[in-house]
Amino acid sequence: MDHAELHDFIVEAKAATYVGGGAKAPSSRTGAHDLQYRRGDWAYRDSYFGGTDFLGQEIVWWHDEPVWVMNYYGRVLDPSAIDGARAGHVIRTALPAMYREGRFLGGFSMEVGLYRYADESEGDPQSFVGLERIFADGREVYRMNYHGGLVVP
């Protein structure tokens, strides 16, 4: 498996699913919301619970073997400043711009209406930790922590 190809597939799959309005997949676990994407020998699934506050996992398979994962937990910190629908709008507006840069890890910020989206991370697709945040008037109103990397048998 080529790491550059894996990186490109992750960006492609992320752009095609949650932010791209991709088709929902059958739930892999009771109560989960699942999205999936396939291309050739590559497959991707994003499976999460909740809505405004949520927890999930993304997995990439190559030749039906899991090779990469990311876990995440996000929540609205100030419901008087932002709700789940507005946070989703900010995220669905900002992330495609980052994906168009050919990447999915942090070092990215963008103004979206009254909000500022910011994503910061350490590491690379092989092993990383990150923080996605939304600010309103300089105050953090939404936060998602994420981490992941390669799966090695």
Tab-separated table of C-alpha atoms in Angstrom:
chain	number	residue	atom	x	y	z
A	1	MET	CA	0.000	0.000	0.000
A	2	ASP	CA	1.351	3.391	-1.028
A	3	HIS	CA	0.999	6.073	1.696
A	4	ALA	CA	0.538	8.892	-0.835
A	5	GLU	CA	-2.295	6.957	-2.477
A	6	LEU	CA	-3.847	6.318	0.952
A	7	HIS	CA	-3.691	10.045	1.757
A	8	ASP	CA	-5.309	10.966	-1.572
A	9	PHE	CA	-8.059	8.384	-1.065
A	10	ILE	CA	-8.827	9.707	2.448
A	11	VAL	CA	-9.230	13.253	1.108
A	12	GLU	CA	-11.402	11.973	-1.767
A	13	ALA	CA	-13.596	9.848	0.523
A	14	LYS	CA	-14.075	12.587	3.121
A	15	ALA	CA	-15.030	15.076	0.389
A	16	ALA	CA	-17.562	12.612	-1.063
A	17	THR	CA	-19.323	11.627	2.174
A	18	TYR	CA	-20.212	13.973	5.084
A	19	VAL	CA	-19.337	17.301	3.450
A	20	GLY	CA	-20.313	16.076	-0.012
A	21	GLY	CA	-23.741	14.832	0.997
A	22	GLY	CA	-22.853	11.234	0.168
A	23	ALA	CA	-25.376	8.443	0.370
A	24	LYS	CA	-26.038	6.882	3.742
A	25	ALA	CA	-25.024	3.261	4.236
A	26	PRO	CA	-26.837	0.632	6.299
A	27	SER	CA	-26.038	1.123	9.974
A	28	SER	CA	-23.084	-1.004	11.106
A	29	ARG	CA	-24.154	-0.724	14.766
A	30	THR	CA	-27.511	-0.100	16.420
A	31	GLY	CA	-28.179	3.646	16.464
A	32	ALA	CA	-25.196	4.568	14.281
A	33	HIS	CA	-25.308	6.832	11.219
A	34	ASP	CA	-23.027	5.438	8.505
A	35	LEU	CA	-21.615	6.870	5.299
A	36	GLN	CA	-19.447	4.900	2.899
A	37	TYR	CA	-17.351	5.400	-0.207
A	38	ARG	CA	-15.568	2.932	-2.490
A	39	ARG	CA	-13.101	3.208	-5.353
A	40	GLY	CA	-11.365	0.153	-6.754
A	41	ASP	CA	-9.558	-1.733	-3.968
A	42	TRP	CA	-10.209	1.112	-1.488
A	43	ALA	CA	-13.200	1.423	0.872
A	44	TYR	CA	-14.092	4.028	3.508
A	45	ARG	CA	-16.758	4.122	6.209
A	46	ASP	CA	-17.658	6.911	8.620
A	47	SER	CA	-19.860	5.624	11.453
A	48	TYR	CA	-21.052	7.971	14.200
A	49	PHE	CA	-23.587	8.335	17.015
A	50	GLY	CA	-25.452	11.478	18.003
A	51	GLY	CA	-25.949	14.773	16.256
A	52	THR	CA	-25.246	18.025	18.096
A	53	ASP	CA	-22.886	16.108	20.385
A	54	PHE	CA	-21.433	13.068	18.641
A	55	LEU	CA	-18.797	10.348	18.618
A	56	GLY	CA	-17.550	8.431	15.614
A	57	GLN	CA	-14.925	6.494	13.756
A	58	GLU	CA	-13.668	6.536	10.179
A	59	ILE	CA	-11.991	3.450	8.699
A	60	VAL	CA	-10.185	2.870	5.403
A	61	TRP	CA	-9.725	-0.621	3.955
A	62	TRP	CA	-7.357	-1.613	1.189
A	63	HIS	CA	-8.024	-5.028	-0.384
A	64	ASP	CA	-10.591	-5.606	2.424
A	65	GLU	CA	-7.955	-5.124	5.157
A	66	PRO	CA	-8.273	-2.177	7.587
A	67	VAL	CA	-5.256	0.110	7.091
A	68	TRP	CA	-6.214	3.484	8.613
A	69	VAL	CA	-8.585	4.787	11.320
A	70	MET	CA	-9.661	8.038	12.914
A	71	ASN	CA	-11.751	8.424	16.074
A	72	TYR	CA	-13.501	11.672	16.983
A	73	TYR	CA	-15.745	13.302	19.588
A	74	GLY	CA	-17.405	16.680	19.064
A	75	ARG	CA	-19.865	18.875	20.899
A	76	VAL	CA	-21.451	22.288	21.016
A	77	LEU	CA	-19.921	24.232	23.913
A	78	ASP	CA	-22.289	27.219	23.846
A	79	PRO	CA	-25.825	26.436	22.631
A	80	SER	CA	-26.770	30.124	22.892
A	81	ALA	CA	-24.169	30.952	20.191
A	82	ILE	CA	-24.433	27.957	17.857
A	83	ASP	CA	-26.549	24.851	17.435
A	84	GLY	CA	-25.823	21.562	15.682
A	85	ALA	CA	-27.313	22.696	12.367
A	86	ARG	CA	-25.260	25.910	12.252
A	87	ALA	CA	-22.095	24.075	13.321
A	88	GLY	CA	-22.731	21.547	10.541
A	89	HIS	CA	-23.127	24.376	8.027
A	90	VAL	CA	-19.827	25.961	9.087
A	91	ILE	CA	-18.035	22.610	8.856
A	92	ARG	CA	-19.594	21.706	5.489
A	93	THR	CA	-18.506	25.101	4.156
A	94	ALA	CA	-14.928	25.060	5.506
A	95	LEU	CA	-13.825	21.457	4.955
A	96	PRO	CA	-14.274	21.383	1.162
A	97	ALA	CA	-11.862	24.337	0.955
A	98	MET	CA	-9.267	22.357	2.926
A	99	TYR	CA	-9.869	19.229	0.827
A	100	ARG	CA	-9.365	21.265	-2.357
A	101	GLU	CA	-5.869	21.961	-1.000
A	102	GLY	CA	-5.361	18.164	-1.173
A	103	ARG	CA	-5.243	17.563	2.580
A	104	PHE	CA	-7.394	16.691	5.571
A	105	LEU	CA	-5.237	17.538	8.596
A	106	GLY	CA	-5.046	20.898	10.401
A	107	GLY	CA	-3.275	24.168	9.956
A	108	PHE	CA	-6.420	25.592	8.387
A	109	SER	CA	-8.851	28.366	9.309
A	110	MET	CA	-11.656	30.103	7.479
A	111	GLU	CA	-14.313	32.727	8.162
A	112	VAL	CA	-17.848	31.445	7.561
A	113	GLY	CA	-20.412	34.168	8.158
A	114	LEU	CA	-20.269	35.187	11.819
A	115	TYR	CA	-18.049	32.229	12.716
A	116	ARG	CA	-14.397	31.298	12.381
A	117	TYR	CA	-13.578	27.646	11.681
A	118	ALA	CA	-10.136	26.430	12.787
A	119	ASP	CA	-8.483	23.027	12.520
A	120	GLU	CA	-5.109	22.274	14.120
A	121	SER	CA	-3.252	18.976	14.266
A	122	GLU	CA	0.092	17.377	15.022
A	123	GLY	CA	1.580	14.495	13.068
A	124	ASP	CA	0.768	13.150	9.651
A	125	PRO	CA	-1.752	10.651	8.245
A	126	GLN	CA	0.319	7.790	9.700
A	127	SER	CA	-0.191	9.049	13.303
A	128	PHE	CA	-1.953	12.266	14.335
A	129	VAL	CA	-3.995	14.149	16.915
A	130	GLY	CA	-6.098	17.192	16.145
A	131	LEU	CA	-8.640	19.735	17.227
A	132	GLU	CA	-11.451	21.227	15.136
A	133	ARG	CA	-13.054	24.356	16.604
A	134	ILE	CA	-15.616	27.015	15.789
A	135	PHE	CA	-15.425	30.490	17.289
A	136	ALA	CA	-18.067	33.217	17.589
A	137	ASP	CA	-16.890	36.690	18.600
A	138	GLY	CA	-13.535	35.179	19.612
A	139	ARG	CA	-15.144	32.607	21.933
A	140	GLU	CA	-14.888	28.878	21.292
A	141	VAL	CA	-18.457	27.591	20.815
A	142	TYR	CA	-17.821	24.138	19.275
A	143	ARG	CA	-14.985	21.619	19.630
A	144	MET	CA	-14.119	18.245	18.124
A	145	ASN	CA	-11.080	16.231	19.198
A	146	TYR	CA	-9.743	13.629	16.795
A	147	HIS	CA	-6.871	11.179	16.540
A	148	GLY	CA	-5.826	8.275	14.378
A	149	GLY	CA	-3.339	6.749	12.009
A	150	LEU	CA	-2.241	3.554	10.357
A	151	VAL	CA	-3.466	0.136	11.443
A	152	VAL	CA	-0.577	-2.334	11.330
A	153	PRO	CA	-1.239	-6.063	11.856
